[in-house]
C-alpha positions as a Markdown table, in Angstrom:
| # | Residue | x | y | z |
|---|---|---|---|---|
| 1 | Unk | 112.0 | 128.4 | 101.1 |
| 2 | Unk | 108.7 | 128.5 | 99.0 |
| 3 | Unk | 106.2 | 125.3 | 99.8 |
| 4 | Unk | 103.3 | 124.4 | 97.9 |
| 5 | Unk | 101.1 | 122.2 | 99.9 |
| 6 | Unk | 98.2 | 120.1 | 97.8 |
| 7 | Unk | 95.7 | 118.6 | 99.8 |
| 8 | Unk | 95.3 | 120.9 | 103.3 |
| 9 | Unk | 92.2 | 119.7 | 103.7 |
| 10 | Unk | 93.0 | 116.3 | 104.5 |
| 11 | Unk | 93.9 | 114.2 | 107.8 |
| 12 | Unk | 97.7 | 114.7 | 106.5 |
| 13 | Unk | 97.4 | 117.9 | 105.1 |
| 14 | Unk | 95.9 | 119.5 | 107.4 |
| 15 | Unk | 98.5 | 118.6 | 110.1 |
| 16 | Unk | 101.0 | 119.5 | 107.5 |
| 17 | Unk | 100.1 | 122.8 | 107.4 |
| 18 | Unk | 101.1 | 123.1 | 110.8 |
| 19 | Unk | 104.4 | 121.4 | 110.1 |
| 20 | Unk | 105.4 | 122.7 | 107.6 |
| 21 | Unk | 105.0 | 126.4 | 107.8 |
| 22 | Unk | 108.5 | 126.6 | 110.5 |
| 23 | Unk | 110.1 | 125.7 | 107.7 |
| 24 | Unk | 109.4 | 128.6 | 105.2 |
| 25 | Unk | 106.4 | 130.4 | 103.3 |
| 26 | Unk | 104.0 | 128.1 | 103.0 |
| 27 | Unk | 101.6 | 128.6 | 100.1 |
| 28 | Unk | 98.7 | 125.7 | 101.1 |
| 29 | Unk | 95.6 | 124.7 | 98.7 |
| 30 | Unk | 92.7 | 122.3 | 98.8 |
| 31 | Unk | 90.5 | 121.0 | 95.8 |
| 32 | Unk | 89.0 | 124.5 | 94.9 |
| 33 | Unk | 92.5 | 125.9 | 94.3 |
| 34 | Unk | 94.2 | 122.9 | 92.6 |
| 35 | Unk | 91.8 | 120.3 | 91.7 |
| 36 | Unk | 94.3 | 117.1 | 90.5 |
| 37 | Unk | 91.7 | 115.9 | 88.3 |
| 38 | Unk | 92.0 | 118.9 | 86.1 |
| 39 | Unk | 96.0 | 118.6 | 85.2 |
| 40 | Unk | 96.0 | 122.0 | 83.6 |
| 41 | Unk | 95.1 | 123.6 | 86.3 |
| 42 | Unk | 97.3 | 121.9 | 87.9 |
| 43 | Unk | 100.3 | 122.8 | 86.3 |
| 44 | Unk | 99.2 | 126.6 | 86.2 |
| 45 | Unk | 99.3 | 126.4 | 90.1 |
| 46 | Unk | 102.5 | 125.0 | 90.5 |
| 47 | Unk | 103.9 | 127.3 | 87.5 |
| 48 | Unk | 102.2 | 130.5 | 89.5 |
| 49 | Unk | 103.4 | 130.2 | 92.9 |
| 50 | Unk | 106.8 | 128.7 | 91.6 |
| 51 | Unk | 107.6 | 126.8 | 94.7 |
| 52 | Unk | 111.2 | 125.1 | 95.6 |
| 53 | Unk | 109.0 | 122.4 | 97.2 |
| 54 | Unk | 105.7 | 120.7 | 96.5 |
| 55 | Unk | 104.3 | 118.5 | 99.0 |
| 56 | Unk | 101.3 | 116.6 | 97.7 |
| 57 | Unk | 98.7 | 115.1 | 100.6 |
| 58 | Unk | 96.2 | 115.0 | 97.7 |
| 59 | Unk | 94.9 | 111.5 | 96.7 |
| 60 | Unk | 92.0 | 109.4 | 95.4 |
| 61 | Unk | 91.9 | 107.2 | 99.1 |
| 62 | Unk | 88.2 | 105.3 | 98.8 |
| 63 | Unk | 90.2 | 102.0 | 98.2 |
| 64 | Unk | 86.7 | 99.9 | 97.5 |
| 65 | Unk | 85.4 | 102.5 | 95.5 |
| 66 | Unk | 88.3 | 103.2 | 92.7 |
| 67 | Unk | 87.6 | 99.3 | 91.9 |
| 68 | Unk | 84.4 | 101.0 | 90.2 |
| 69 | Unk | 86.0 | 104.5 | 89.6 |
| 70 | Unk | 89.3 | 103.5 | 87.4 |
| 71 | Unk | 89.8 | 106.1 | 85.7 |
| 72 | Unk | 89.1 | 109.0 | 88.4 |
| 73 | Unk | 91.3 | 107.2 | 90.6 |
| 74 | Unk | 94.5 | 106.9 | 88.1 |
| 75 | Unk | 93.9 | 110.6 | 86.9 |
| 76 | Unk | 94.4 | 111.9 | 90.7 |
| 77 | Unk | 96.7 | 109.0 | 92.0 |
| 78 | Unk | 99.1 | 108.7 | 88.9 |
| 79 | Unk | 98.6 | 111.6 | 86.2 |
| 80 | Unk | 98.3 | 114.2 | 88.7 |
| 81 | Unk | 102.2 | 112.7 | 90.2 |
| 82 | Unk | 102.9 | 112.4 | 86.8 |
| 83 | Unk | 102.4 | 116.6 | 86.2 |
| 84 | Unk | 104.0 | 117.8 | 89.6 |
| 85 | Unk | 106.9 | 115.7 | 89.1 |
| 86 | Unk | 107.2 | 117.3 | 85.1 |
| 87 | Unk | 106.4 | 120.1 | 86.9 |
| 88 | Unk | 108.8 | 120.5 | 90.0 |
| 89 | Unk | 111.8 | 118.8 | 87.6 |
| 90 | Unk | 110.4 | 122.2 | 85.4 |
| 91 | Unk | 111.4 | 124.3 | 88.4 |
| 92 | Unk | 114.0 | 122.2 | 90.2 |
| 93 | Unk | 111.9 | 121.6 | 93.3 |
| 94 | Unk | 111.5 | 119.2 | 95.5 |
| 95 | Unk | 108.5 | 116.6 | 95.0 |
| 96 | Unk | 107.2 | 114.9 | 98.3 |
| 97 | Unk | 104.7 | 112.6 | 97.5 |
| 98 | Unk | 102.9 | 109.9 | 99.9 |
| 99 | Unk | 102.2 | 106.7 | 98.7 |
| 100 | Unk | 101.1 | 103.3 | 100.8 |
| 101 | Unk | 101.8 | 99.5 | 101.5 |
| 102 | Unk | 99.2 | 98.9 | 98.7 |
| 103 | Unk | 101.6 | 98.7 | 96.8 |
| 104 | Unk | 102.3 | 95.1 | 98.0 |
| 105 | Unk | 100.3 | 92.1 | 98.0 |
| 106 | Unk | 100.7 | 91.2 | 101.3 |
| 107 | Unk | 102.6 | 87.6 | 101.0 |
| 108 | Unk | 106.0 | 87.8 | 102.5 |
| 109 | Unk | 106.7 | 87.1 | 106.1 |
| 110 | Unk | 108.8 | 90.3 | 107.3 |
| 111 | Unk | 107.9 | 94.0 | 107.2 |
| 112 | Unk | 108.5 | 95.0 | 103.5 |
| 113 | Unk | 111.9 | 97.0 | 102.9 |
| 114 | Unk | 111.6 | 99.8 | 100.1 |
| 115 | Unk | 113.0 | 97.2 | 97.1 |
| 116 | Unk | 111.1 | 95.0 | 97.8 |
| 117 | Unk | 109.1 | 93.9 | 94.4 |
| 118 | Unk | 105.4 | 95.3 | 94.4 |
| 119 | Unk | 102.4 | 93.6 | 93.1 |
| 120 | Unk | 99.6 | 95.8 | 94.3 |
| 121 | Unk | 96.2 | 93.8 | 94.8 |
| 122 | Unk | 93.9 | 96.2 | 94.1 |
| 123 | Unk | 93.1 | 100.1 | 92.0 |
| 124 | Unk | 93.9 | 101.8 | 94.5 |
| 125 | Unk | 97.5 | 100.2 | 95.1 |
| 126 | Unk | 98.0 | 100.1 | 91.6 |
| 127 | Unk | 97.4 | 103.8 | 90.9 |
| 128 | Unk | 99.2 | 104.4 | 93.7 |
| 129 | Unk | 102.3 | 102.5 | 92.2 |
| 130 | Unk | 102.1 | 104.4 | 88.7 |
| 131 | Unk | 102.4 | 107.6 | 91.0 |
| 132 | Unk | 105.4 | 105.9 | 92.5 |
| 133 | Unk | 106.9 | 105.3 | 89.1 |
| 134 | Unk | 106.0 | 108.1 | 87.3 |
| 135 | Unk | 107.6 | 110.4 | 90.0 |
| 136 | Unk | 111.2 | 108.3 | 89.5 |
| 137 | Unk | 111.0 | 108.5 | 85.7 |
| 138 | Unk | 111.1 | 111.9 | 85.6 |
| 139 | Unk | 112.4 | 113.8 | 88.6 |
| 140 | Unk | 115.4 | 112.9 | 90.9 |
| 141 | Unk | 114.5 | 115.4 | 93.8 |
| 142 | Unk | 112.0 | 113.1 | 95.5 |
| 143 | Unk | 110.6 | 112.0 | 98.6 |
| 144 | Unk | 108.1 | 109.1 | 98.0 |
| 145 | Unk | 106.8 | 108.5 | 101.6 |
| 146 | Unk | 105.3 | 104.9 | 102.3 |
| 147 | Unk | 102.7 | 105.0 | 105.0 |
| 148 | Unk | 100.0 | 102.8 | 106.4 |
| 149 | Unk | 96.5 | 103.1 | 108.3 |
| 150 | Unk | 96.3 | 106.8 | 108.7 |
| 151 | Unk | 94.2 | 108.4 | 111.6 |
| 152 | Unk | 94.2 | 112.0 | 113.2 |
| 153 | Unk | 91.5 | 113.5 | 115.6 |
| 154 | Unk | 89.4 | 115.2 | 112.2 |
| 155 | Unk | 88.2 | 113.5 | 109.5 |
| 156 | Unk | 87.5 | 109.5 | 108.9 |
| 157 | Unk | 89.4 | 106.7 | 109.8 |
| 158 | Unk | 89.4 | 103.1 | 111.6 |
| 159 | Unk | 89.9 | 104.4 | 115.3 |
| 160 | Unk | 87.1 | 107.0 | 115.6 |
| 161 | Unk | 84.7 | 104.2 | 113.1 |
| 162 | Unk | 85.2 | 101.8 | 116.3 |
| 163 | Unk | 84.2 | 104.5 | 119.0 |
| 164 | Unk | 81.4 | 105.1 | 117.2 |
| 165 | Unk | 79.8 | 101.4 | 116.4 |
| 166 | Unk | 81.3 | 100.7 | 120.1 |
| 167 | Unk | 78.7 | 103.2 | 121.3 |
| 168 | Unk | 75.7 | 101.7 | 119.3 |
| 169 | Unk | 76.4 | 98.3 | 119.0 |
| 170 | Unk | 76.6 | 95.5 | 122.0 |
| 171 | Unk | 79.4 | 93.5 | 119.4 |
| 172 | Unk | 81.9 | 94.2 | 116.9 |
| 173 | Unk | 83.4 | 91.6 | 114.4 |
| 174 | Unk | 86.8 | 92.8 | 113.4 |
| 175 | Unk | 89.3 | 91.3 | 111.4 |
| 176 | Unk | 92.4 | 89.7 | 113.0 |
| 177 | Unk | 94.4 | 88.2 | 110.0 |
| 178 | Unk | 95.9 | 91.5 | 108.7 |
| 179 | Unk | 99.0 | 93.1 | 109.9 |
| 180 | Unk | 100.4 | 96.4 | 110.5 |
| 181 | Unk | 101.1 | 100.0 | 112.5 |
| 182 | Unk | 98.7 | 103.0 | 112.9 |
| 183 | Unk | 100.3 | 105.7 | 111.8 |
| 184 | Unk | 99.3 | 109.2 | 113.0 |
| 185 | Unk | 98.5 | 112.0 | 110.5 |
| 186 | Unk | 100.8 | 114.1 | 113.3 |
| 187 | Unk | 103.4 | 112.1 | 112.8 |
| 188 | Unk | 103.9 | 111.6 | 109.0 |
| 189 | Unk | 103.8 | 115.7 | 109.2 |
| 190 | Unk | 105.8 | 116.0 | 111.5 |
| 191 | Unk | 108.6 | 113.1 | 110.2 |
| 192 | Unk | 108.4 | 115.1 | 106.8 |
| 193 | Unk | 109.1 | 118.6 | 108.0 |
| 194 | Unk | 112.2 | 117.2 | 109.6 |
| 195 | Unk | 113.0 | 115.2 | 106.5 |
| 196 | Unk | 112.5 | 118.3 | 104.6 |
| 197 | Unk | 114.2 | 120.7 | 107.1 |
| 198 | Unk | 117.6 | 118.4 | 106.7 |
| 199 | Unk | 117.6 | 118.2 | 102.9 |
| 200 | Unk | 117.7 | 122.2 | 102.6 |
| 201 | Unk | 119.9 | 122.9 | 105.3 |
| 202 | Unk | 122.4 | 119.9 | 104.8 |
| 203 | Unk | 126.1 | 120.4 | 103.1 |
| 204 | Unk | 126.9 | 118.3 | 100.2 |
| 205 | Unk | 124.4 | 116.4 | 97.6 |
| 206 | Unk | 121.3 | 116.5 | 98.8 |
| 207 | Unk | 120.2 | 114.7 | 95.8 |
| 208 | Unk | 122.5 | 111.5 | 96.8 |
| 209 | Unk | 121.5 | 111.7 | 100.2 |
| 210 | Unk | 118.1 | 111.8 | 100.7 |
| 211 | Unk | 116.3 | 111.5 | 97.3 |
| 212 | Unk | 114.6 | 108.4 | 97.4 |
| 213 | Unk | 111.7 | 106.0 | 98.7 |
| 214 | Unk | 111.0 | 105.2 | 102.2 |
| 215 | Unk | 108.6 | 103.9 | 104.3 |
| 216 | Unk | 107.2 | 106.1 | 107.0 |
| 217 | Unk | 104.9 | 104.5 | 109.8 |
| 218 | Unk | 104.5 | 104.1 | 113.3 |
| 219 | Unk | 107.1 | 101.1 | 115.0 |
| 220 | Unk | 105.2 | 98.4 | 116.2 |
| 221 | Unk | 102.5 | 96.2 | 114.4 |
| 222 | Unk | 99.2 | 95.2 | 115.4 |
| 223 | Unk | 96.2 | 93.5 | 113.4 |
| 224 | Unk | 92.8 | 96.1 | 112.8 |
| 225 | Unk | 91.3 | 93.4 | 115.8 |
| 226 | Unk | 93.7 | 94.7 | 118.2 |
| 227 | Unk | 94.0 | 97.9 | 117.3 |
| 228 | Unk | 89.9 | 98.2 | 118.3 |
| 229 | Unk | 90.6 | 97.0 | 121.3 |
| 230 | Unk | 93.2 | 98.7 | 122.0 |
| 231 | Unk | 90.8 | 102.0 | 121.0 |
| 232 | Unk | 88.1 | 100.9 | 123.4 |
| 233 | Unk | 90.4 | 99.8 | 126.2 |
| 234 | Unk | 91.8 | 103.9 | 126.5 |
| 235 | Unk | 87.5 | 105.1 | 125.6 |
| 236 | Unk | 87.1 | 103.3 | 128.6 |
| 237 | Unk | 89.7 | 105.1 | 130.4 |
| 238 | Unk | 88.6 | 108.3 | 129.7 |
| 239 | Unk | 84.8 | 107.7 | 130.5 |
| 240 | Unk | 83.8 | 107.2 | 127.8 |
| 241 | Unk | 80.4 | 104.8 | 128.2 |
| 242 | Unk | 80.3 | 102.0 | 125.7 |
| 243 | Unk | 77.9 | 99.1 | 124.3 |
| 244 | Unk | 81.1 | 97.4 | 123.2 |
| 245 | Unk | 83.7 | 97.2 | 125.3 |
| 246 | Unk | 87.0 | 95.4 | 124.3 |
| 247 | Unk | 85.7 | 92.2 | 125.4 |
| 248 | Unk | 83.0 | 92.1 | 123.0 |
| 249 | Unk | 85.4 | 93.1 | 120.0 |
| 250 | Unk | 85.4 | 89.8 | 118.3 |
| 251 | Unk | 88.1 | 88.3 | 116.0 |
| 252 | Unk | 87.2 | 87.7 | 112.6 |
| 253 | Unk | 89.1 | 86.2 | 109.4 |
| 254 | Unk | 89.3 | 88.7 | 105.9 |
| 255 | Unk | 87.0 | 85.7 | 104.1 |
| 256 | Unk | 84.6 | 86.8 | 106.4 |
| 257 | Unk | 84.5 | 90.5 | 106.1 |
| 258 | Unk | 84.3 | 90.8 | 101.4 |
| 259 | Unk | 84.8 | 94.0 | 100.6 |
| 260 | Unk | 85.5 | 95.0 | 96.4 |
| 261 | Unk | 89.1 | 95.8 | 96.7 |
| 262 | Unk | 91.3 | 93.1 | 98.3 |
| 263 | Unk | 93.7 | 94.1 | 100.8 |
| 264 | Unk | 97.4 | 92.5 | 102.0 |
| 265 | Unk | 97.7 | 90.7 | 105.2 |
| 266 | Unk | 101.0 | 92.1 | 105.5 |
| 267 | Unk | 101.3 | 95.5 | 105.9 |
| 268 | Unk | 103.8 | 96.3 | 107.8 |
| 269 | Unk | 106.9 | 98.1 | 106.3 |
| 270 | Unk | 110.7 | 98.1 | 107.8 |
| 271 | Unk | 111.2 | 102.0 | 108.6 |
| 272 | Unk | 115.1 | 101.5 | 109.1 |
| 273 | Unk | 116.0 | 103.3 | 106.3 |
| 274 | Unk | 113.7 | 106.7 | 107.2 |
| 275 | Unk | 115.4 | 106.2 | 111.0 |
| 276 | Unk | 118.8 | 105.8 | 109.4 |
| 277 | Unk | 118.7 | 108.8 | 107.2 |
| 278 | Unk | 116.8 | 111.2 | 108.5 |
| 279 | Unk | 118.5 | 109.8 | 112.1 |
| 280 | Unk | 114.3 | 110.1 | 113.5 |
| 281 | Unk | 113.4 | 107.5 | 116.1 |
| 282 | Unk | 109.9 | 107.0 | 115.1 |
| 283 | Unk | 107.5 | 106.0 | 118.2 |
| 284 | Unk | 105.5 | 103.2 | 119.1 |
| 285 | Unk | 101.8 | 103.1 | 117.2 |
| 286 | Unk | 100.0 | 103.1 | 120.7 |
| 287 | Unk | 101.9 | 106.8 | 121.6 |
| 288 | Unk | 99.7 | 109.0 | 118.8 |
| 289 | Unk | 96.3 | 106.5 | 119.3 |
| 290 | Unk | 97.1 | 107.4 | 123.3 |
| 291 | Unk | 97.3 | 111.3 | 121.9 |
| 292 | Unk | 94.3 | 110.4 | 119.7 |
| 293 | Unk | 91.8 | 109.3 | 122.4 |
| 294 | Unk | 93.1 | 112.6 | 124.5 |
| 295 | Unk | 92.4 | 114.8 | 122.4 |
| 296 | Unk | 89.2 | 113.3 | 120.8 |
| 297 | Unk | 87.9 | 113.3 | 125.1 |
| 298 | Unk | 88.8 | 117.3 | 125.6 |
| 299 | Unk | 86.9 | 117.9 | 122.0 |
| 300 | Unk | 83.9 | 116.2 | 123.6 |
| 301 | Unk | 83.6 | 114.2 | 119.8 |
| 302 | Unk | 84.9 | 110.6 | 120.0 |
């Protein structure tokens, strides 16, 4: 089995690269080699390495920024999906794309299941649902992964933005009004190289029986409040010396906090489906933020 991977430079694709190469030859690129604002290019990479499936961790992901940067943010978000899946219907591979619960507003009371109607609140989430539904207009053999509030050990992200301000500030205002799971950048690799391993070594129609949407996060919910705390609480554990400790991590409402892009209260998605198909118990959020803070303490860089 030939995999492209788009985006190895990321938090997701760089753990995918681990992930996925077990699987088959693994062909992975970063922006230098297949820039998704330049869709030519883009198709010439897919149409050169001729994969049987393309896994995209590429994205436009500054949320507050694509409220000023339209137009980059739909040609990398939505166009770009819009080529691989043209292009991967061209070859018959399979498209794996990840998308996010911005592509709900945040209103109901329950985690959102996969049907449920969106009505994304800001750019971001609504270039991120033209991805979604240029992928199902044209190509059948999909996997659009839902996640939410990514972290791994490199790159940026909420947990290791607490550790930091913990560490130079004697408070922290955090907001306590929105809801949902930290999901590890090891995890979403790891839950799509399995997904990924049963669709090419099933029997039958692996079109009918996995093709589809799903949402793909941590179980468990929290709100970004206690999800700091919960970070400084292990820092503390592992000697780490703080300004802030959890008892200074204050609560805070969203009115409080303005940022350009609005985000949903609700963010937490129902994962049965994944579990059900893919027969994947997926692990409490506190597991891979546990894994997180062990990791970040034997680099010596929280």
């Amino acid at each position: 089995m030939k995999i492209l991977l788009l985006g190895k430079d990321g938090q997701v694709g760089w753990e995918l690269q681990r992930a996925l190469s077990v699987l088959g030859k693994l062909h992975a690129v970063g922006r230098q080699q297949a820039d998704l604002e330049n869709l030519d290019g883009l198709r010439q990479c897919v149409r050169q390495y001729a994969p049987d499936v393309i896994v995209n961790a590429a994205a436009y992901t500054a949320v507050d920024k694509a409220e000023s940067e339209f137009t980059m943010a739909q040609r990398i978000n939505a166009d770009a999906a819009g080529v691989l899946a043209e292009e991967a219907h061209r070859c018959n591979a399979w498209l794996v794309q990840y998308s996010t619960d911005y592509v709900f507003d945040g209103t109901k009371d329950a985690p959102y299941v996969e049907n449920d109607t969106t009505n994304p609140l800001s750019v971001y989430g609504r270039t991120k649902c033209d991805g979604e539904l240029r992928i199902r207009a044209v190509h059948d053999r999909h996997l659009i992964l839902r996640t939410s509030w990514v972290f791994a050990a490199r790159g940026g992200n909420f947990a290791r933005t607490m550790l930091r301000l913990a560490t130079e500030k004697a408070a922290l205002n955090v907001i306590a009004d929105q809801h949902g799971a930290p999901t590890s950048a090891e995890l979403i690799a790891d839950a799509t190289a399995l997904a990924l391993y049963r669709i090419c070594h099933g029997a039958g129609d692996a079109v009918g029986a996995y093709a589809g949407t799903y949402h793909l996060t941590a179980s468990g919910a929290t709100t970004w409040h206690g999800y700091a705390r919960h970070v400084l609480e292990l820092a503390q554990a592992h000697g780490i010396s703080l300004k802030a400790g959890p008892d200074k991590v204050h609560p805070i409402a969203t009115e409080a906090y303005p940022l350009p892009a609005p985000r949903p209260r609700n963010s937490r998605l129902d994962t049965s489906k994944f579990s059900a198909t893919f027969n994947l118990q997926l692990p409490h959020w506190q597991h891979h933020v546990q894994r997180l803070m062990a990791e970040l303490t034997a680099q010596g860089n929280p």
